[in-house]
Short mmCIF file of C-alpha atoms in Angstrom, two decimals:
data_model
loop_
_atom_site.label_atom_id
_atom_site.label_comp_id
_atom_site.label_asym_id
_atom_site.label_seq_id
_atom_site.Cartn_x
_atom_site.Cartn_y
_atom_site.Cartn_z
CA UNK E 214 -20.39 10.11 -9.76
CA UNK E 215 -23.76 9.36 -11.25
CA UNK E 216 -26.23 7.95 -8.75
CA UNK E 217 -27.11 4.27 -9.18
CA UNK E 218 -29.13 2.06 -6.83
CA UNK E 219 -27.54 -1.32 -6.05
CA UNK E 220 -29.20 -4.19 -4.23
CA UNK E 221 -27.45 -6.00 -1.36
CA UNK E 222 -26.48 -8.99 -3.50
CA UNK E 223 -24.82 -6.75 -6.10
CA UNK E 224 -22.96 -4.84 -3.40
CA UNK E 225 -21.69 -8.07 -1.84
CA UNK E 226 -20.42 -9.16 -5.25
CA UNK E 227 -18.77 -5.78 -5.74
CA UNK E 228 -17.10 -6.02 -2.33
CA UNK E 229 -15.68 -9.47 -3.11
CA UNK E 230 -14.49 -8.27 -6.52
CA UNK E 231 -12.71 -5.18 -5.22
CA UNK E 232 -11.19 -7.31 -2.43
CA UNK E 233 -9.78 -9.61 -5.11
CA UNK E 234 -8.35 -6.58 -6.92
CA UNK E 235 -6.62 -5.44 -3.72
CA UNK E 236 -5.25 -8.97 -3.33
CA UNK E 237 -3.84 -8.99 -6.88
CA UNK E 238 -2.25 -5.58 -6.37
CA UNK E 239 -0.58 -6.73 -3.17
CA UNK E 240 0.66 -9.93 -4.81
CA UNK E 241 2.61 -7.89 -7.36
CA UNK E 242 4.33 -5.96 -4.57
CA UNK E 243 5.12 -9.12 -2.60
CA UNK E 244 6.47 -10.84 -5.69
CA UNK E 245 8.81 -7.93 -6.38
CA UNK E 246 9.96 -7.36 -2.79
CA UNK E 247 11.28 -10.87 -2.17
CA UNK E 248 13.42 -10.79 -5.31
CA UNK E 249 15.05 -7.39 -4.73
CA UNK E 250 18.36 -9.07 -3.73
CA UNK E 251 18.32 -11.09 -7.00
CA UNK E 252 17.51 -7.96 -9.03
CA UNK E 253 20.31 -6.06 -7.26
CA UNK E 254 22.85 -8.74 -8.11
CA UNK E 255 21.60 -9.18 -11.69
CA UNK E 256 21.91 -5.44 -12.37
CA UNK E 257 25.28 -5.30 -10.53
CA UNK E 258 24.35 -2.31 -8.38
CA UNK E 259 25.51 -1.34 -4.87
CA UNK E 260 23.18 -0.52 -1.97
CA UNK E 261 23.45 3.17 -2.80
CA UNK E 262 22.76 2.58 -6.51
CA UNK E 263 19.81 0.36 -5.60
CA UNK E 264 18.52 3.14 -3.38
CA UNK E 265 18.76 5.54 -6.32
CA UNK E 266 16.90 3.11 -8.57
CA UNK E 267 14.19 2.65 -5.96
CA UNK E 268 13.51 6.39 -6.10
CA UNK E 269 12.11 5.97 -9.61
CA UNK E 270 8.88 4.24 -8.58
CA UNK E 271 8.18 7.32 -6.44
CA UNK E 272 8.88 9.62 -9.37
CA UNK E 273 6.70 7.57 -11.70
CA UNK E 274 3.85 7.35 -9.20
CA UNK E 275 3.96 11.05 -8.32
CA UNK E 276 3.71 12.02 -11.97
CA UNK E 277 1.08 9.45 -12.89
CA UNK E 278 -1.30 9.27 -9.89
CA UNK E 279 -3.10 12.55 -10.68
CA UNK E 280 -3.94 11.13 -14.12
CA UNK E 281 -5.94 8.24 -12.62
CA UNK E 282 -8.99 10.36 -11.81
CA UNK E 283 -9.04 11.78 -15.34
CA UNK E 284 -8.85 8.28 -16.82
CA UNK E 285 -11.70 7.17 -14.57
CA UNK E 286 -13.72 10.26 -15.50
CA UNK E 287 -13.36 9.52 -19.21
CA UNK E 288 -13.78 5.74 -19.31
CA UNK E 289 -15.60 4.91 -16.07
CA UNK E 290 -14.04 3.37 -12.98
CA UNK E 291 -14.40 -0.27 -14.02
CA UNK E 292 -12.79 0.13 -17.45
CA UNK E 293 -10.06 2.33 -15.98
CA UNK E 294 -9.29 -0.19 -13.28
CA UNK E 295 -9.22 -3.08 -15.75
CA UNK E 296 -6.64 -1.36 -17.95
CA UNK E 297 -4.52 0.13 -15.18
CA UNK E 298 -4.40 -3.07 -13.14
CA UNK E 299 -3.31 -5.06 -16.21
CA UNK E 300 -0.52 -2.55 -16.84
CA UNK E 301 0.61 -2.90 -13.22
CA UNK E 302 0.66 -6.70 -13.19
CA UNK E 303 2.63 -6.88 -16.43
CA UNK E 304 5.06 -4.18 -15.22
CA UNK E 305 6.23 -6.72 -12.62
CA UNK E 306 8.32 -8.34 -15.36
CA UNK E 307 10.39 -5.25 -16.14
CA UNK E 308 12.78 -4.82 -13.13
CA UNK E 309 14.10 -8.39 -13.33
CA UNK E 310 14.99 -7.86 -17.01
CA UNK E 311 17.18 -4.82 -16.30
CA UNK E 312 20.90 -5.56 -16.84
CA UNK E 313 22.24 -2.26 -15.43
CA UNK E 314 21.38 0.81 -13.38
CA UNK E 315 19.91 2.87 -16.24
CA UNK E 316 17.50 0.20 -17.43
CA UNK E 317 16.58 -0.64 -13.83
CA UNK E 318 15.65 3.00 -13.21
CA UNK E 319 13.50 3.08 -16.35
CA UNK E 320 11.81 -0.20 -15.43
CA UNK E 321 11.06 1.00 -11.91
CA UNK E 322 9.68 4.29 -13.25
CA UNK E 323 7.06 2.36 -15.25
CA UNK E 324 6.52 0.01 -12.31
CA UNK E 325 5.78 2.97 -10.00
CA UNK E 326 3.56 4.82 -12.48
CA UNK E 327 1.30 1.84 -13.10
CA UNK E 328 1.24 1.00 -9.39
CA UNK E 329 0.15 4.50 -8.40
CA UNK E 330 -2.62 4.85 -10.98
CA UNK E 331 -4.16 1.45 -10.28
CA UNK E 332 -3.84 2.03 -6.53
CA UNK E 333 -5.72 5.34 -6.63
CA UNK E 334 -8.47 3.84 -8.79
CA UNK E 335 -9.07 0.75 -6.66
CA UNK E 336 -9.10 2.79 -3.44
CA UNK E 337 -11.65 5.18 -4.92
CA UNK E 338 -13.88 2.24 -5.84
CA UNK E 339 -13.34 0.76 -2.37
CA UNK E 340 -14.38 3.97 -0.62
CA UNK E 341 -17.50 4.27 -2.78
CA UNK E 342 -18.40 0.62 -2.13
CA UNK E 343 -18.00 1.21 1.61
CA UNK E 344 -20.25 4.27 1.40
CA UNK E 345 -22.99 2.36 -0.40
CA UNK E 346 -22.76 -0.58 2.02
CA UNK E 347 -22.91 1.80 5.00
CA UNK E 348 -20.34 -0.11 7.03
CA UNK E 349 -16.59 -0.16 7.32
CA UNK E 350 -14.81 -2.38 4.80
CA UNK E 351 -11.60 -0.46 4.04
CA UNK E 352 -9.48 -2.16 6.70
CA UNK E 353 -10.58 -5.52 5.33
CA UNK E 354 -9.79 -4.45 1.77
CA UNK E 355 -6.32 -3.38 2.80
CA UNK E 356 -6.12 -6.69 4.64
CA UNK E 357 -6.72 -8.42 1.33
CA UNK E 358 -3.90 -6.35 -0.15
CA UNK E 359 -1.67 -7.75 2.59
CA UNK E 360 -2.96 -11.26 1.91
CA UNK E 361 -1.93 -10.76 -1.71
CA UNK E 362 1.47 -9.45 -0.63
CA UNK E 363 1.81 -12.52 1.60
CA UNK E 364 0.94 -14.85 -1.28
CA UNK E 365 3.35 -13.07 -3.59
CA UNK E 366 6.16 -13.01 -1.04
CA UNK E 367 5.57 -16.66 -0.10
CA UNK E 368 5.91 -17.66 -3.74
CA UNK E 369 9.00 -15.46 -3.93
CA UNK E 370 10.44 -17.16 -0.85
CA UNK E 371 10.06 -20.56 -2.50
CA UNK E 372 11.54 -19.24 -5.75
CA UNK E 373 14.49 -17.68 -3.91
CA UNK E 374 15.06 -20.84 -1.88
CA UNK E 375 15.15 -22.89 -5.09
CA UNK E 376 17.52 -20.38 -6.67
CA UNK E 377 15.19 -19.80 -9.62
CA UNK E 378 15.67 -17.02 -12.14
CA UNK E 379 13.52 -14.01 -11.17
CA UNK E 380 12.79 -13.32 -14.85
CA UNK E 381 10.95 -16.62 -15.20
CA UNK E 382 9.34 -16.28 -11.76
CA UNK E 383 7.98 -12.80 -12.50
CA UNK E 384 6.81 -13.69 -16.00
CA UNK E 385 4.71 -16.57 -14.65
CA UNK E 386 3.42 -14.43 -11.76
CA UNK E 387 2.45 -11.61 -14.13
CA UNK E 388 0.52 -13.97 -16.38
CA UNK E 389 -1.45 -15.45 -13.48
CA UNK E 390 -2.13 -12.13 -11.74
CA UNK E 391 -3.21 -10.37 -14.95
CA UNK E 392 -5.75 -13.11 -15.64
CA UNK E 393 -7.15 -13.03 -12.09
CA UNK E 394 -7.29 -9.24 -12.10
CA UNK E 395 -9.20 -9.02 -15.37
CA UNK E 396 -11.77 -11.53 -14.10
CA UNK E 397 -12.21 -9.68 -10.79
CA UNK E 398 -12.68 -6.30 -12.49
CA UNK E 399 -15.83 -7.55 -14.20
CA UNK E 400 -17.74 -7.35 -10.89
CA UNK E 401 -16.51 -4.09 -9.36
CA UNK E 402 -18.84 -1.09 -9.30
CA UNK E 403 -18.91 0.72 -12.63
CA UNK E 404 -18.79 4.25 -11.25
CA UNK E 405 -19.20 7.01 -13.80
CA UNK E 406 -19.07 10.77 -13.59
CA UNK E 407 -22.09 12.89 -14.38
CA UNK E 408 -22.21 13.56 -18.15
CA UNK E 409 -22.06 17.31 -17.60
CA UNK E 410 -19.43 17.03 -14.87
CA UNK E 411 -16.12 18.84 -15.25
CA UNK E 412 -13.04 16.68 -15.67
CA UNK E 413 -10.75 16.60 -12.61
CA UNK E 414 -7.58 18.72 -12.74
CA UNK E 415 -4.37 17.04 -13.79
CA UNK E 416 -2.77 18.16 -10.52
CA UNK E 417 -4.00 19.75 -7.30
CA UNK E 418 -2.38 20.25 -3.91
CA UNK E 419 -3.84 18.30 -0.97
CA UNK E 420 -6.29 20.40 1.12
CA UNK E 421 -5.10 21.57 4.55
CA UNK E 422 -7.48 19.15 6.25
CA UNK E 423 -5.57 16.25 4.69
CA UNK E 424 -2.04 17.32 5.59
CA UNK E 425 -1.90 16.23 9.25
CA UNK E 426 -3.86 13.07 8.55
CA UNK E 427 -1.52 12.38 5.66
CA UNK E 428 1.48 12.93 7.94
CA UNK E 429 0.33 10.07 10.20
CA UNK E 430 -0.15 7.88 7.14
CA UNK E 431 3.29 8.97 5.93
CA UNK E 432 4.95 7.54 9.06
CA UNK E 433 3.17 4.20 8.72
CA UNK E 434 3.70 3.77 4.98
CA UNK E 435 7.36 4.79 5.23
CA UNK E 436 7.88 1.91 7.67
CA UNK E 437 5.90 -0.41 5.40
CA UNK E 438 7.79 0.48 2.23
CA UNK E 439 11.15 0.27 3.99
CA UNK E 440 10.35 -3.13 5.47
CA UNK E 441 8.92 -4.63 2.30
CA UNK E 442 11.86 -3.69 0.09
CA UNK E 443 14.75 -3.86 2.57
CA UNK E 444 13.92 -6.54 5.15
CA UNK E 445 15.36 -9.31 2.98
CA UNK E 446 18.47 -7.25 2.20
CA UNK E 447 18.82 -6.40 5.91
CA UNK E 448 18.91 -10.04 6.98
CA UNK E 449 21.27 -10.97 4.16
CA UNK E 450 23.76 -8.12 4.59
CA UNK E 451 23.56 -7.28 8.30
CA UNK E 452 22.92 -10.74 9.79
CA UNK E 453 24.49 -12.86 7.00
CA UNK E 454 21.52 -15.16 6.39
CA UNK E 455 20.72 -17.25 3.33
CA UNK E 456 18.51 -15.96 0.51
CA UNK E 457 15.67 -18.24 1.61
CA UNK E 458 15.72 -17.04 5.24
CA UNK E 459 15.99 -13.42 4.12
CA UNK E 460 12.95 -13.77 1.87
CA UNK E 461 11.06 -15.51 4.70
CA UNK E 462 11.49 -12.35 6.80
CA UNK E 463 9.53 -10.37 4.22
CA UNK E 464 6.87 -13.08 4.31
CA UNK E 465 6.61 -12.79 8.10
CA UNK E 466 6.20 -9.04 7.85
CA UNK E 467 3.39 -9.31 5.31
CA UNK E 468 1.73 -12.06 7.39
CA UNK E 469 1.34 -9.84 10.44
CA UNK E 470 0.14 -6.99 8.22
CA UNK E 471 -2.51 -9.24 6.71
CA UNK E 472 -3.78 -10.61 10.05
CA UNK E 473 -3.96 -7.18 11.66
CA UNK E 474 -5.80 -5.61 8.74
CA UNK E 475 -8.31 -8.43 8.44
CA UNK E 476 -9.07 -8.03 12.15
CA UNK E 477 -8.80 -4.26 12.01
CA UNK E 478 -12.48 -3.35 11.70
CA UNK E 479 -13.38 -5.31 14.85
CA UNK E 480 -10.50 -3.78 16.84
CA UNK E 481 -11.40 -0.25 15.79
CA UNK E 482 -15.07 -0.83 16.63
CA UNK E 483 -14.00 -1.89 20.12
CA UNK E 484 -11.32 0.65 20.97
CA UNK E 485 -11.70 3.50 18.47
CA UNK E 486 -9.34 4.72 15.78
CA UNK E 487 -7.17 6.94 17.95
CA UNK E 488 -6.49 4.34 20.64
CA UNK E 489 -5.85 1.68 18.02
CA UNK E 490 -3.26 3.80 16.21
CA UNK E 491 -1.56 4.85 19.45
CA UNK E 492 -1.22 1.24 20.57
CA UNK E 493 -0.01 0.30 17.10
CA UNK E 494 2.63 3.00 17.31
CA UNK E 495 3.99 1.48 20.52
CA UNK E 496 4.20 -1.96 18.87
CA UNK E 497 5.91 -0.48 15.80
CA UNK E 498 8.54 1.28 17.94
CA UNK E 499 9.24 -1.94 19.84
CA UNK E 500 9.57 -3.75 16.52
CA UNK E 501 11.95 -1.16 15.14
CA UNK E 502 14.13 -1.39 18.24
CA UNK E 503 14.28 -5.18 17.90
CA UNK E 504 15.45 -4.82 14.29
CA UNK E 505 18.11 -2.24 15.16
CA UNK E 506 19.42 -4.18 18.15
CA UNK E 507 19.13 -7.65 16.56
CA UNK E 508 22.11 -9.96 16.92
CA UNK E 509 20.28 -13.00 15.54
CA UNK E 510 17.96 -13.40 12.51
CA UNK E 511 15.04 -14.57 14.66
CA UNK E 512 15.20 -11.35 16.69
CA UNK E 513 15.14 -9.23 13.54
CA UNK E 514 12.30 -11.25 12.03
CA UNK E 515 10.29 -10.73 15.22
CA UNK E 516 10.99 -7.01 15.00
CA UNK E 517 9.75 -6.81 11.42
CA UNK E 518 6.63 -8.77 12.42
CA UNK E 519 5.89 -6.28 15.21
CA UNK E 520 6.41 -3.41 12.79
CA UNK E 521 3.83 -4.92 10.47
CA UNK E 522 1.37 -5.44 13.31
CA UNK E 523 1.76 -1.88 14.56
CA UNK E 524 1.29 -0.03 11.28
CA UNK E 525 -1.28 -2.28 9.63
CA UNK E 526 -4.54 -0.35 10.11
CA UNK E 527 -3.20 3.20 9.93
CA UNK E 528 -3.76 3.82 6.21
CA UNK E 529 -7.41 2.60 6.10
CA UNK E 530 -8.15 4.76 9.16
CA UNK E 531 -6.42 7.74 7.54
CA UNK E 532 -8.67 7.39 4.50
CA UNK E 533 -11.73 7.20 6.73
CA UNK E 534 -10.68 10.27 8.72
CA UNK E 535 -9.95 12.20 5.54
CA UNK E 536 -13.45 11.51 4.27
CA UNK E 537 -14.87 13.23 7.37
CA UNK E 538 -12.31 16.01 7.70
CA UNK E 539 -13.69 18.74 5.48
CA UNK E 540 -16.28 19.93 2.98
CA UNK E 541 -14.75 17.98 0.08
CA UNK E 542 -14.18 14.36 1.19
CA UNK E 543 -12.99 13.08 -2.20
CA UNK E 544 -10.32 15.76 -2.46
CA UNK E 545 -9.15 15.06 1.10
CA UNK E 546 -8.96 11.31 0.42
CA UNK E 547 -6.98 11.95 -2.76
CA UNK E 548 -4.61 14.20 -0.83
CA UNK E 549 -4.00 11.60 1.88
CA UNK E 550 -3.51 8.91 -0.77
CA UNK E 551 -0.89 11.02 -2.54
CA UNK E 552 1.01 11.68 0.69
CA UNK E 553 0.92 8.12 2.01
CA UNK E 554 1.65 6.19 -1.15
CA UNK E 555 4.38 8.58 -2.22
CA UNK E 556 5.89 7.92 1.23
CA UNK E 557 5.90 4.20 0.55
CA UNK E 558 7.67 4.68 -2.75
CA UNK E 559 10.17 7.19 -1.36
CA UNK E 560 11.04 5.05 1.67
CA UNK E 561 13.11 2.37 -0.11
CA UNK E 562 15.23 5.04 -1.80
CA UNK E 563 15.72 6.96 1.44
CA UNK E 564 16.72 3.77 3.26
CA UNK E 565 19.25 2.92 0.55
CA UNK E 566 20.75 6.40 0.50
CA UNK E 567 21.12 6.49 4.28
CA UNK E 568 22.49 2.94 4.29
CA UNK E 569 25.13 3.90 1.75
CA UNK E 570 26.14 6.91 3.85
CA UNK E 571 26.01 5.11 7.21
CA UNK E 572 24.51 1.62 7.56
CA UNK E 573 21.26 -0.31 7.20
CA UNK E 574 21.04 -0.39 10.99
CA UNK E 575 21.00 3.41 11.08
CA UNK E 576 18.39 3.43 8.31
CA UNK E 577 16.01 1.39 10.44
CA UNK E 578 16.75 3.70 13.34
CA UNK E 579 15.04 6.36 11.20
CA UNK E 580 12.09 3.99 10.65
CA UNK E 581 11.80 3.53 14.42
CA UNK E 582 11.87 7.27 14.99
CA UNK E 583 9.07 7.84 12.46
CA UNK E 584 7.03 5.10 14.13
CA UNK E 585 6.98 7.25 17.27
CA UNK E 586 4.90 9.73 15.28
CA UNK E 587 1.99 7.29 15.16
CA UNK E 588 1.55 7.46 18.92
CA UNK E 589 2.28 11.17 19.21
CA UNK E 590 0.00 12.37 16.39
CA UNK E 591 -2.77 9.74 16.39
CA UNK E 592 -5.20 12.34 17.73
CA UNK E 593 -5.53 13.97 14.31
CA UNK E 594 -7.59 10.95 13.25
CA UNK E 595 -10.32 12.16 15.61
CA UNK E 596 -12.54 14.37 13.46
CA UNK E 597 -15.84 16.20 13.96
CA UNK E 598 -17.98 13.09 13.48
CA UNK E 599 -20.14 14.59 10.73
CA UNK E 600 -20.95 11.02 9.77
CA UNK E 601 -22.23 10.15 13.21
CA UNK E 602 -23.61 6.82 12.10
CA UNK E 603 -20.07 5.66 11.43
CA UNK E 604 -18.63 6.68 14.81
CA UNK E 605 -17.19 3.82 16.81
CA UNK E 606 -18.49 2.93 20.31
CA UNK E 607 -15.17 3.72 21.94
CA UNK E 608 -14.98 7.14 20.32
CA UNK E 609 -18.60 7.92 21.09
CA UNK E 610 -17.90 7.43 24.79
CA UNK E 611 -15.03 9.90 24.76
CA UNK E 612 -15.51 13.66 25.21
CA UNK E 613 -14.83 16.13 22.45
CA UNK E 614 -14.59 15.42 18.68
CA UNK E 615 -15.31 11.91 17.49
CA UNK E 616 -13.61 9.65 14.98
#
């Protein structure tokens, strides 16, 4: 990126703007997740067919995410984000319009492609903003994503409780979120590549330094994707709750995610990244066990809340660790992003497929098992501390490599 000097006021504006973008992005996800039961019924698909359809966002994102860096290289980050975010917010309308499995798969392919490209672009701008500010902001940005998901899912809960048509609900949400997103994009950093710089490749494998870090992120995002898209279905089908209560479960999950991420920077500064992720893994496992063993909706809702609390800060910390893990930070961050966000898009499909073969209870047994990986492998987030100024107090006091 070309080097530009920004004053503190401009950087504060840019931070607020990119936080608003994260919030808008999350609101789209929350709006969609709470209406998955309505979409399933409207398209007349079984749990297994829904699982198949929910594989298409992963396919769309996997194919499209590598294109985001090329779009940013050609048009600049701000223009790229403006266009890609608008495509993502309007793509919210498509799944609720699908009358059958084929059209639902096509709609979710577009939904996933636009989600992945806008996600990569806004995270790249967030990382660059954090670098220029010289302090951690990524956990807070991801917290704003969760705030957006909470707002979207809360609105979806109300809409589901009122029995409203998801087509109207999503059309109104798309209009509002597109407008807010376009306004917010005006203040994000306008990062541009050097004029003589070579365009990024259309596709590249993640570097080795990113694989283990990405694996930790994979476990967390798998649990997140599974919970967002299947928590409402779980309460409806397994515990026989109403549509309103089922949607409220998704809202509770996103609430704990939002609170934990907004507080995440302070927690990490106190205890260090590795200890924070290990403790989060324990909470996530306890939450998963509550979901699997639940005999009452309140027990399951508490389990999903603990899952959200346990996994909340893992992805921001994975990005931070990737940026310090090797000689090419941007490539490592891109690799971790590809692994983690593909996990989140694959998870709903995997849960549906396993549920069709066994049960939703067994599916969340798999989520619980993966959550164990957070505690076991959290140590890979401790890197060589090449950016010593960003090391946390807790990590600095520990022997060996620092986070």
